[in-house]
Amino acid sequence: MVRPSRRDAHAAARPQLDLLAPEIRSRLAGAEQRRVAKGERTDWGDRDCLHLLRSGWMAQFRTLTDGRRHVLRFLMPGDLVGVTSQFSGAAPAPAVALTDARVATVPVAELIDPASAVALRQFCIVLAMENVQAHETLLSLGCLNAEERLAALLLSLFERAWARDLVSDRGLRLPLTQQDIADALGISPVHTNRMVMKLQRDGLIRLKAEWLQILDGSGLEAVAQWSRPMAWTKGSDHGSERPADGVRRPPRPTAPSPLERTARRILVVEDDQILALQMQAILSSLGFEVLGPAGSLEAGLRLAEASEVDAAVLDVRLDQGQRVFPVARTLQRRSIPFSFMTGYTDPELEGFAAPVLKKPIESGSVAAVIEQLIH
């Protein structure tokens, strides 16, 4: 699998949350959230609010009177819904959860001063990014054939996911059915399946069990008539391999030895992707290497049992009612220091004698706790 350079990612791929001022981001990230189960529809409610997708995937759509549906936009963590409504007066298009998701909702009046030119400018930037994406969609539907549309959609999703750190060595988890893809491309599910199989036969992608791997990035760009190269790993510049089948693959990663590794490695277990990215950014700014973030108990246990770790920060409450304590006990057994982070009280925390970070987290408190753990 080949990957684009995050530094060269197009601005429209960035999470919309990143385009707002720190105080607005903090208010949205710290807002009370509600869970939306997979398959559940939401009409968002009050149009005078902004809605932040904190974790999971959703799809905004419109439905005709005869039942035909068109997917307007796939939503990923960090995306906002409701910005356009503040200016148009219309309610946002409804959405369906493609996975279990979490959404935070905040009245706009609590976020910005309408007399603030800076705040209005930020919202105009978000609107401009939505406009760019809308233009790309119109171009795709109006000019590209089915194969080209599919290639462009997959590149766009991969680019956006890469900007959100959702791409791993296994590729991108793509929780879309062929019906979802067909409804976004304006073609039938049967034709969608044919185009997916063609891209796979041509060695451009692999799409199996909800995992998307892009095997030949530049080749997929050529099919999609892609206008902005994503700096895919190439040739000897980055040590890529080109085997006999002609498909570029990245070099196999090698774990650094203790002598080679200079930065302390901190394991992060956090199922809320917005908070995970926030913690990752804080730790990286402090000079630490981040392992994870692990978004589930299973992933956290796997990393805690087998990885070289100097310390860990563990969210207490994970999805599906799970708690992180098995990871904590594994770290205790390996004599690795750790801290919990939570917005709740939990009597079981006392049995671990570990420091606790209170949510919402702040850079200063994270730095103080990590200093305590590793020194």
Tab-separated table of N, CA, C and O in Angstrom, residues 13-132:
chain	number	residue	atom	x	y	z
A	13	ALA	N	-9.066	18.737	2.566
A	13	ALA	CA	-9.082	17.434	3.219
A	13	ALA	C	-9.019	17.548	4.732
A	13	ALA	O	-9.307	16.593	5.439
A	14	ARG	N	-8.647	18.703	5.236
A	14	ARG	CA	-8.477	18.857	6.676
A	14	ARG	C	-9.813	18.779	7.403
A	14	ARG	O	-10.846	19.178	6.880
A	15	PRO	N	-9.813	18.282	8.655
A	15	PRO	CA	-11.040	18.328	9.442
A	15	PRO	C	-11.496	19.776	9.606
A	15	PRO	O	-10.688	20.667	9.879
A	16	GLN	N	-12.787	20.014	9.420
A	16	GLN	CA	-13.280	21.391	9.524
A	16	GLN	C	-13.041	21.964	10.914
A	16	GLN	O	-12.876	23.178	11.077
A	17	LEU	N	-13.010	21.101	11.915
A	17	LEU	CA	-12.735	21.571	13.275
A	17	LEU	C	-11.412	22.308	13.349
A	17	LEU	O	-11.265	23.277	14.100
A	18	ASP	N	-10.422	21.868	12.550
A	18	ASP	CA	-9.092	22.494	12.581
A	18	ASP	C	-9.113	23.927	12.070
A	18	ASP	O	-8.169	24.680	12.323
A	19	LEU	N	-10.147	24.310	11.324
A	19	LEU	CA	-10.189	25.633	10.716
A	19	LEU	C	-10.728	26.698	11.662
A	19	LEU	O	-10.762	27.876	11.311
A	20	LEU	N	-11.151	26.296	12.859
A	20	LEU	CA	-11.731	27.231	13.816
A	20	LEU	C	-10.716	27.621	14.880
A	20	LEU	O	-9.708	26.950	15.085
A	21	ALA	N	-11.010	28.714	15.571
A	21	ALA	CA	-10.125	29.213	16.625
A	21	ALA	C	-10.029	28.214	17.774
A	21	ALA	O	-10.968	27.447	18.013
A	22	PRO	N	-8.912	28.220	18.504
A	22	PRO	CA	-8.738	27.253	19.602
A	22	PRO	C	-9.874	27.265	20.616
A	22	PRO	O	-10.294	26.211	21.091
A	23	GLU	N	-10.387	28.455	20.950
A	23	GLU	CA	-11.450	28.505	21.956
A	23	GLU	C	-12.742	27.858	21.448
A	23	GLU	O	-13.481	27.217	22.207
A	24	ILE	N	-13.027	28.004	20.139
A	24	ILE	CA	-14.218	27.367	19.573
A	24	ILE	C	-14.010	25.865	19.480
A	24	ILE	O	-14.911	25.077	19.787
A	25	ARG	N	-12.807	25.454	19.071
A	25	ARG	CA	-12.498	24.023	19.020
A	25	ARG	C	-12.652	23.383	20.394
A	25	ARG	O	-13.207	22.307	20.535
A	26	SER	N	-12.143	24.074	21.419
A	26	SER	CA	-12.209	23.539	22.773
A	26	SER	C	-13.652	23.398	23.231
A	26	SER	O	-14.017	22.403	23.867
A	27	ARG	N	-14.469	24.386	22.900
A	27	ARG	CA	-15.878	24.337	23.314
A	27	ARG	C	-16.601	23.185	22.615
A	27	ARG	O	-17.390	22.466	23.234
A	28	LEU	N	-16.339	22.984	21.338
A	28	LEU	CA	-16.967	21.886	20.607
A	28	LEU	C	-16.459	20.533	21.100
A	28	LEU	O	-17.230	19.589	21.280
A	29	ALA	N	-15.139	20.436	21.327
A	29	ALA	CA	-14.558	19.168	21.755
A	29	ALA	C	-15.004	18.788	23.160
A	29	ALA	O	-15.099	17.610	23.495
A	30	GLY	N	-15.298	19.792	23.991
A	30	GLY	CA	-15.705	19.521	25.367
A	30	GLY	C	-17.195	19.440	25.569
A	30	GLY	O	-17.659	19.227	26.694
A	31	ALA	N	-17.964	19.601	24.500
A	31	ALA	CA	-19.420	19.618	24.629
A	31	ALA	C	-19.969	18.222	24.925
A	31	ALA	O	-19.360	17.214	24.584
A	32	GLU	N	-21.144	18.201	25.533
A	32	GLU	CA	-21.812	16.927	25.778
A	32	GLU	C	-22.120	16.254	24.446
A	32	GLU	O	-22.499	16.909	23.476
A	33	GLN	N	-21.946	14.962	24.401
A	33	GLN	CA	-22.110	14.239	23.143
A	33	GLN	C	-23.218	13.205	23.261
A	33	GLN	O	-23.551	12.754	24.353
A	34	ARG	N	-23.782	12.866	22.130
A	34	ARG	CA	-24.795	11.821	22.102
A	34	ARG	C	-24.336	10.731	21.144
A	34	ARG	O	-23.638	10.988	20.162
A	35	ARG	N	-24.759	9.531	21.435
A	35	ARG	CA	-24.398	8.381	20.610
A	35	ARG	C	-25.461	8.166	19.537
A	35	ARG	O	-26.652	8.293	19.810
A	36	VAL	N	-25.013	7.835	18.341
A	36	VAL	CA	-25.907	7.503	17.240
A	36	VAL	C	-25.544	6.099	16.790
A	36	VAL	O	-24.416	5.848	16.348
A	37	ALA	N	-26.471	5.173	16.931
A	37	ALA	CA	-26.196	3.777	16.599
A	37	ALA	C	-26.107	3.591	15.089
A	37	ALA	O	-26.734	4.332	14.319
A	38	LYS	N	-25.340	2.600	14.675
A	38	LYS	CA	-25.215	2.279	13.250
A	38	LYS	C	-26.600	2.062	12.642
A	38	LYS	O	-27.425	1.339	13.186
A	39	GLY	N	-26.850	2.728	11.526
A	39	GLY	CA	-28.137	2.620	10.850
A	39	GLY	C	-29.170	3.630	11.308
A	39	GLY	O	-30.213	3.787	10.663
A	40	GLU	N	-28.894	4.342	12.397
A	40	GLU	CA	-29.844	5.321	12.921
A	40	GLU	C	-29.771	6.614	12.105
A	40	GLU	O	-28.694	7.077	11.735
A	41	ARG	N	-30.925	7.201	11.866
A	41	ARG	CA	-30.998	8.460	11.131
A	41	ARG	C	-31.097	9.619	12.110
A	41	ARG	O	-31.709	9.497	13.165
A	42	THR	N	-30.469	10.740	11.756
A	42	THR	CA	-30.612	11.955	12.543
A	42	THR	C	-30.972	13.114	11.623
A	42	THR	O	-30.458	13.215	10.510
A	43	ASP	N	-31.878	13.956	12.092
A	43	ASP	CA	-32.245	15.177	11.366
A	43	ASP	C	-31.617	16.409	12.005
A	43	ASP	O	-32.008	17.538	11.704
A	44	TRP	N	-30.691	16.186	12.947
A	44	TRP	CA	-29.854	17.204	13.578
A	44	TRP	C	-30.589	18.102	14.566
A	44	TRP	O	-30.006	18.599	15.498
A	45	GLY	N	-31.879	18.327	14.388
A	45	GLY	CA	-32.596	19.171	15.344
A	45	GLY	C	-32.449	20.643	15.034
A	45	GLY	O	-32.595	21.068	13.892
A	46	ASP	N	-32.137	21.437	16.052
A	46	ASP	CA	-32.118	22.897	15.949
A	46	ASP	C	-31.105	23.347	14.897
A	46	ASP	O	-29.929	23.003	14.967
A	47	ARG	N	-31.571	24.139	13.919
A	47	ARG	CA	-30.650	24.608	12.880
A	47	ARG	C	-29.723	25.703	13.385
A	47	ARG	O	-28.763	26.068	12.697
A	48	ASP	N	-29.985	26.258	14.566
A	48	ASP	CA	-29.113	27.292	15.121
A	48	ASP	C	-27.965	26.688	15.933
A	48	ASP	O	-27.405	27.343	16.807
A	49	CYS	N	-27.630	25.456	15.647
A	49	CYS	CA	-26.548	24.757	16.339
A	49	CYS	C	-25.517	24.255	15.330
A	49	CYS	O	-25.818	24.079	14.151
A	50	LEU	N	-24.322	24.037	15.826
A	50	LEU	CA	-23.305	23.324	15.063
A	50	LEU	C	-23.177	21.923	15.633
A	50	LEU	O	-23.235	21.725	16.849
A	51	HIS	N	-22.991	20.970	14.753
A	51	HIS	CA	-22.888	19.568	15.149
A	51	HIS	C	-21.517	19.057	14.716
A	51	HIS	O	-21.164	19.145	13.544
A	52	LEU	N	-20.766	18.530	15.655
A	52	LEU	CA	-19.420	18.026	15.398
A	52	LEU	C	-19.429	16.506	15.488
A	52	LEU	O	-19.827	15.942	16.510
A	53	LEU	N	-19.014	15.851	14.413
A	53	LEU	CA	-18.857	14.398	14.445
A	53	LEU	C	-17.549	14.087	15.158
A	53	LEU	O	-16.469	14.429	14.673
A	54	ARG	N	-17.658	13.432	16.307
A	54	ARG	CA	-16.484	13.166	17.132
A	54	ARG	C	-15.869	11.811	16.832
A	54	ARG	O	-14.651	11.643	16.928
A	55	SER	N	-16.681	10.845	16.502
A	55	SER	CA	-16.149	9.531	16.136
A	55	SER	C	-17.149	8.839	15.224
A	55	SER	O	-18.347	9.134	15.247
A	56	GLY	N	-16.650	7.901	14.415
A	56	GLY	CA	-17.508	7.165	13.504
A	56	GLY	C	-17.674	7.848	12.152
A	56	GLY	O	-17.090	8.899	11.896
A	57	TRP	N	-18.466	7.208	11.300
A	57	TRP	CA	-18.759	7.716	9.952
A	57	TRP	C	-20.263	7.896	9.797
A	57	TRP	O	-21.051	7.104	10.320
A	58	MET	N	-20.651	8.941	9.056
A	58	MET	CA	-22.054	9.176	8.727
A	58	MET	C	-22.150	9.595	7.263
A	58	MET	O	-21.132	9.939	6.647
A	59	ALA	N	-23.360	9.569	6.727
A	59	ALA	CA	-23.586	10.004	5.348
A	59	ALA	C	-24.787	10.933	5.318
A	59	ALA	O	-25.880	10.553	5.754
A	60	GLN	N	-24.582	12.159	4.825
A	60	GLN	CA	-25.700	13.079	4.612
A	60	GLN	C	-26.343	12.762	3.264
A	60	GLN	O	-25.642	12.481	2.288
A	61	PHE	N	-27.661	12.850	3.198
A	61	PHE	CA	-28.347	12.416	1.984
A	61	PHE	C	-29.632	13.212	1.776
A	61	PHE	O	-30.135	13.887	2.666
A	62	ARG	N	-30.147	13.101	0.567
A	62	ARG	CA	-31.481	13.588	0.214
A	62	ARG	C	-32.228	12.444	-0.447
A	62	ARG	O	-31.630	11.639	-1.177
A	63	THR	N	-33.529	12.377	-0.214
A	63	THR	CA	-34.349	11.319	-0.789
A	63	THR	C	-35.484	11.929	-1.602
A	63	THR	O	-36.141	12.878	-1.148
A	64	LEU	N	-35.691	11.388	-2.804
A	64	LEU	CA	-36.798	11.838	-3.646
A	64	LEU	C	-38.099	11.179	-3.195
A	64	LEU	O	-38.104	10.217	-2.430
A	65	THR	N	-39.204	11.685	-3.708
A	65	THR	CA	-40.510	11.154	-3.305
A	65	THR	C	-40.693	9.702	-3.723
A	65	THR	O	-41.478	8.969	-3.114
A	66	ASP	N	-39.970	9.255	-4.751
A	66	ASP	CA	-40.099	7.862	-5.183
A	66	ASP	C	-39.130	6.932	-4.456
A	66	ASP	O	-39.023	5.756	-4.781
A	67	GLY	N	-38.389	7.482	-3.457
A	67	GLY	CA	-37.507	6.658	-2.645
A	67	GLY	C	-36.059	6.645	-3.059
A	67	GLY	O	-35.204	6.129	-2.327
A	68	ARG	N	-35.737	7.187	-4.228
A	68	ARG	CA	-34.335	7.226	-4.639
A	68	ARG	C	-33.550	8.165	-3.727
A	68	ARG	O	-34.046	9.224	-3.346
A	69	ARG	N	-32.328	7.759	-3.416
A	69	ARG	CA	-31.498	8.501	-2.470
A	69	ARG	C	-30.191	8.921	-3.135
A	69	ARG	O	-29.623	8.170	-3.931
A	70	HIS	N	-29.739	10.118	-2.791
A	70	HIS	CA	-28.402	10.536	-3.221
A	70	HIS	C	-27.597	10.937	-1.988
A	70	HIS	O	-28.044	11.754	-1.178
A	71	VAL	N	-26.413	10.349	-1.840
A	71	VAL	CA	-25.511	10.708	-0.746
A	71	VAL	C	-24.779	11.985	-1.134
A	71	VAL	O	-24.054	12.024	-2.137
A	72	LEU	N	-24.994	13.029	-0.355
A	72	LEU	CA	-24.373	14.323	-0.626
A	72	LEU	C	-22.945	14.398	-0.105
A	72	LEU	O	-22.091	15.054	-0.695
A	73	ARG	N	-22.699	13.708	1.012
A	73	ARG	CA	-21.429	13.920	1.700
A	73	ARG	C	-21.213	12.806	2.710
A	73	ARG	O	-22.123	12.453	3.462
A	74	PHE	N	-20.031	12.212	2.694
A	74	PHE	CA	-19.638	11.285	3.742
A	74	PHE	C	-18.929	12.075	4.841
A	74	PHE	O	-18.026	12.872	4.563
A	75	LEU	N	-19.323	11.849	6.072
A	75	LEU	CA	-18.779	12.589	7.209
A	75	LEU	C	-17.804	11.724	7.986
A	75	LEU	O	-18.064	10.540	8.228
A	76	MET	N	-16.659	12.328	8.371
A	76	MET	CA	-15.642	11.674	9.182
A	76	MET	C	-15.409	12.504	10.437
A	76	MET	O	-15.843	13.660	10.518
A	77	PRO	N	-14.705	11.948	11.432
A	77	PRO	CA	-14.426	12.716	12.649
A	77	PRO	C	-13.761	14.061	12.339
A	77	PRO	O	-12.857	14.145	11.509
A	78	GLY	N	-14.241	15.106	13.006
A	78	GLY	CA	-13.722	16.448	12.784
A	78	GLY	C	-14.565	17.270	11.838
A	78	GLY	O	-14.349	18.476	11.702
A	79	ASP	N	-15.551	16.642	11.170
A	79	ASP	CA	-16.426	17.370	10.252
A	79	ASP	C	-17.556	18.050	11.026
A	79	ASP	O	-18.040	17.533	12.030
A	80	LEU	N	-17.976	19.190	10.515
A	80	LEU	CA	-19.057	19.973	11.110
A	80	LEU	C	-20.293	19.908	10.227
A	80	LEU	O	-20.186	19.881	9.001
A	81	VAL	N	-21.435	19.926	10.849
A	81	VAL	CA	-22.712	20.019	10.143
A	81	VAL	C	-23.464	21.212	10.711
A	81	VAL	O	-23.520	21.388	11.933
A	82	GLY	N	-24.016	22.028	9.827
A	82	GLY	CA	-24.824	23.150	10.274
A	82	GLY	C	-24.254	24.519	9.979
A	82	GLY	O	-24.912	25.525	10.238
A	83	VAL	N	-23.031	24.578	9.436
A	83	VAL	CA	-22.450	25.895	9.138
A	83	VAL	C	-23.266	26.594	8.054
A	83	VAL	O	-23.622	27.767	8.183
A	84	THR	N	-23.586	25.888	6.988
A	84	THR	CA	-24.364	26.481	5.896
A	84	THR	C	-25.722	26.967	6.386
A	84	THR	O	-26.226	27.999	5.934
A	85	SER	N	-26.307	26.239	7.322
A	85	SER	CA	-27.643	26.589	7.816
A	85	SER	C	-27.677	27.944	8.508
A	85	SER	O	-28.719	28.599	8.540
A	86	GLN	N	-26.537	28.364	9.057
A	86	GLN	CA	-26.520	29.665	9.742
A	86	GLN	C	-26.720	30.811	8.761
A	86	GLN	O	-27.133	31.907	9.157
A	87	PHE	N	-26.462	30.575	7.489
A	87	PHE	CA	-26.573	31.634	6.493
A	87	PHE	C	-27.781	31.427	5.573
A	87	PHE	O	-28.364	32.387	5.097
A	88	SER	N	-28.137	30.141	5.338
A	88	SER	CA	-29.224	29.861	4.391
A	88	SER	C	-30.595	29.831	5.048
A	88	SER	O	-31.615	30.045	4.392
A	89	GLY	N	-30.633	29.540	6.329
A	89	GLY	CA	-31.906	29.415	7.017
A	89	GLY	C	-32.542	28.057	6.866
A	89	GLY	O	-33.567	27.770	7.488
A	90	ALA	N	-31.962	27.182	6.035
A	90	ALA	CA	-32.507	25.840	5.827
A	90	ALA	C	-31.870	24.860	6.803
A	90	ALA	O	-30.723	25.035	7.219
A	91	ALA	N	-32.621	23.835	7.174
A	91	ALA	CA	-32.077	22.811	8.057
A	91	ALA	C	-31.050	21.974	7.309
A	91	ALA	O	-31.146	21.793	6.095
A	92	PRO	N	-30.040	21.457	8.005
A	92	PRO	CA	-29.057	20.590	7.332
A	92	PRO	C	-29.723	19.339	6.782
A	92	PRO	O	-30.758	18.889	7.295
A	93	ALA	N	-29.140	18.783	5.743
A	93	ALA	CA	-29.638	17.519	5.204
A	93	ALA	C	-29.508	16.436	6.271
A	93	ALA	O	-28.547	16.428	7.046
A	94	PRO	N	-30.481	15.524	6.356
A	94	PRO	CA	-30.387	14.448	7.353
A	94	PRO	C	-29.187	13.563	7.081
A	94	PRO	O	-28.567	13.628	6.012
A	95	ALA	N	-28.865	12.733	8.056
A	95	ALA	CA	-27.722	11.834	7.916
A	95	ALA	C	-28.054	10.493	8.536
A	95	ALA	O	-28.906	10.394	9.430
A	96	VAL	N	-27.372	9.470	8.071
A	96	VAL	CA	-27.491	8.129	8.647
A	96	VAL	C	-26.113	7.704	9.128
A	96	VAL	O	-25.095	8.017	8.486
A	97	ALA	N	-26.061	7.034	10.268
A	97	ALA	CA	-24.791	6.572	10.820
A	97	ALA	C	-24.354	5.303	10.098
A	97	ALA	O	-25.076	4.308	10.084
A	98	LEU	N	-23.178	5.343	9.488
A	98	LEU	CA	-22.624	4.180	8.800
A	98	LEU	C	-21.910	3.242	9.775
A	98	LEU	O	-21.699	2.064	9.482
A	99	THR	N	-21.513	3.795	10.917
A	99	THR	CA	-20.968	3.024	12.035
A	99	THR	C	-21.586	3.620	13.292
A	99	THR	O	-22.258	4.643	13.228
A	100	ASP	N	-21.359	3.011	14.430
A	100	ASP	CA	-21.696	3.692	15.671
A	100	ASP	C	-20.925	5.007	15.695
A	100	ASP	O	-19.732	5.051	15.349
A	101	ALA	N	-21.591	6.080	16.074
A	101	ALA	CA	-20.965	7.402	16.005
A	101	ALA	C	-21.309	8.206	17.252
A	101	ALA	O	-22.220	7.855	18.018
A	102	ARG	N	-20.547	9.291	17.440
A	102	ARG	CA	-20.828	10.216	18.530
A	102	ARG	C	-20.809	11.635	17.982
A	102	ARG	O	-19.896	12.014	17.239
A	103	VAL	N	-21.810	12.402	18.383
A	103	VAL	CA	-21.982	13.759	17.867
A	103	VAL	C	-22.111	14.729	19.037
A	103	VAL	O	-22.858	14.466	19.986
A	104	ALA	N	-21.369	15.833	18.964
A	104	ALA	CA	-21.508	16.919	19.935
A	104	ALA	C	-22.262	18.063	19.276
A	104	ALA	O	-22.015	18.393	18.117
A	105	THR	N	-23.198	18.666	20.008
A	105	THR	CA	-24.027	19.750	19.473
A	105	THR	C	-23.928	20.967	20.394
A	105	THR	O	-24.082	20.836	21.617
A	106	VAL	N	-23.659	22.132	19.808
A	106	VAL	CA	-23.516	23.360	20.582
A	106	VAL	C	-24.246	24.489	19.859
A	106	VAL	O	-24.052	24.667	18.646
A	107	PRO	N	-25.087	25.268	20.548
A	107	PRO	CA	-25.711	26.438	19.923
A	107	PRO	C	-24.659	27.415	19.426
A	107	PRO	O	-23.668	27.677	20.110
A	108	VAL	N	-24.864	27.929	18.232
A	108	VAL	CA	-23.898	28.868	17.652
A	108	VAL	C	-23.716	30.082	18.551
A	108	VAL	O	-22.611	30.630	18.668
A	109	ALA	N	-24.789	30.520	19.213
A	109	ALA	CA	-24.708	31.695	20.090
A	109	ALA	C	-23.708	31.498	21.223
A	109	ALA	O	-23.168	32.475	21.747
A	110	GLU	N	-23.448	30.231	21.605
A	110	GLU	CA	-22.474	29.963	22.658
A	110	GLU	C	-21.053	29.863	22.118
A	110	GLU	O	-20.099	29.784	22.893
A	111	LEU	N	-20.904	29.853	20.801
A	111	LEU	CA	-19.591	29.665	20.194
A	111	LEU	C	-18.963	30.959	19.718
A	111	LEU	O	-17.757	31.170	19.872
A	112	ILE	N	-19.767	31.823	19.102
A	112	ILE	CA	-19.181	33.006	18.468
A	112	ILE	C	-19.993	34.250	18.789
A	112	ILE	O	-21.198	34.192	19.049
A	113	ASP	N	-19.294	35.357	18.763
A	113	ASP	CA	-19.925	36.676	18.850
A	113	ASP	C	-20.226	37.115	17.418
A	113	ASP	O	-19.309	37.243	16.605
A	114	PRO	N	-21.513	37.333	17.078
A	114	PRO	CA	-21.842	37.702	15.690
A	114	PRO	C	-21.175	38.991	15.229
A	114	PRO	O	-21.094	39.247	14.027
A	115	ALA	N	-20.679	39.791	16.172
A	115	ALA	CA	-19.984	41.023	15.795
A	115	ALA	C	-18.495	40.797	15.570
A	115	ALA	O	-17.766	41.732	15.219
A	116	SER	N	-18.038	39.564	15.765
A	116	SER	CA	-16.611	39.270	15.638
A	116	SER	C	-16.257	38.993	14.179
A	116	SER	O	-16.687	37.993	13.607
A	117	ALA	N	-15.455	39.867	13.600
A	117	ALA	CA	-15.039	39.682	12.213
A	117	ALA	C	-14.155	38.451	12.070
A	117	ALA	O	-14.220	37.739	11.060
A	118	VAL	N	-13.329	38.164	13.079
A	118	VAL	CA	-12.436	37.013	13.014
A	118	VAL	C	-13.236	35.709	12.983
A	118	VAL	O	-12.980	34.813	12.176
A	119	ALA	N	-14.250	35.607	13.861
A	119	ALA	CA	-15.070	34.403	13.910
A	119	ALA	C	-15.833	34.218	12.606
A	119	ALA	O	-15.922	33.101	12.078
A	120	LEU	N	-16.394	35.287	12.063
A	120	LEU	CA	-17.128	35.184	10.805
A	120	LEU	C	-16.204	34.762	9.668
A	120	LEU	O	-16.600	33.983	8.791
A	121	ARG	N	-14.973	35.256	9.691
A	121	ARG	CA	-14.011	34.866	8.660
A	121	ARG	C	-13.729	33.369	8.730
A	121	ARG	O	-13.630	32.693	7.692
A	122	GLN	N	-13.618	32.834	9.950
A	122	GLN	CA	-13.361	31.410	10.091
A	122	GLN	C	-14.517	30.581	9.525
A	122	GLN	O	-14.299	29.570	8.867
A	123	PHE	N	-15.735	31.043	9.783
A	123	PHE	CA	-16.878	30.314	9.252
A	123	PHE	C	-16.935	30.421	7.733
A	123	PHE	O	-17.357	29.484	7.051
A	124	CYS	N	-16.494	31.548	7.201
A	124	CYS	CA	-16.443	31.690	5.739
A	124	CYS	C	-15.429	30.722	5.139
A	124	CYS	O	-15.641	30.181	4.042
A	125	ILE	N	-14.333	30.475	5.853
A	125	ILE	CA	-13.331	29.523	5.379
A	125	ILE	C	-13.930	28.121	5.333
A	125	ILE	O	-13.739	27.366	4.371
A	126	VAL	N	-14.674	27.754	6.392
A	126	VAL	CA	-15.327	26.445	6.406
A	126	VAL	C	-16.294	26.330	5.238
A	126	VAL	O	-16.353	25.307	4.537
A	127	LEU	N	-17.078	27.395	5.004
A	127	LEU	CA	-18.013	27.391	3.874
A	127	LEU	C	-17.278	27.258	2.543
A	127	LEU	O	-17.738	26.566	1.630
A	128	ALA	N	-16.118	27.932	2.441
A	128	ALA	CA	-15.346	27.859	1.202
A	128	ALA	C	-14.855	26.442	0.954
A	128	ALA	O	-14.866	25.949	-0.186
A	129	MET	N	-14.441	25.738	2.005
A	129	MET	CA	-13.983	24.357	1.852
A	129	MET	C	-15.140	23.448	1.429
A	129	MET	O	-14.971	22.542	0.602
A	130	GLU	N	-16.320	23.679	2.012
A	130	GLU	CA	-17.489	22.907	1.584
A	130	GLU	C	-17.801	23.185	0.112
A	130	GLU	O	-18.204	22.292	-0.626
A	131	ASN	N	-17.621	24.438	-0.297
A	131	ASN	CA	-17.883	24.803	-1.687
A	131	ASN	C	-16.914	24.099	-2.641
A	131	ASN	O	-17.302	23.636	-3.721
A	132	VAL	N	-15.651	24.010	-2.237
A	132	VAL	CA	-14.654	23.301	-3.045
A	132	VAL	C	-15.065	21.846	-3.229
A	132	VAL	O	-15.019	21.291	-4.338
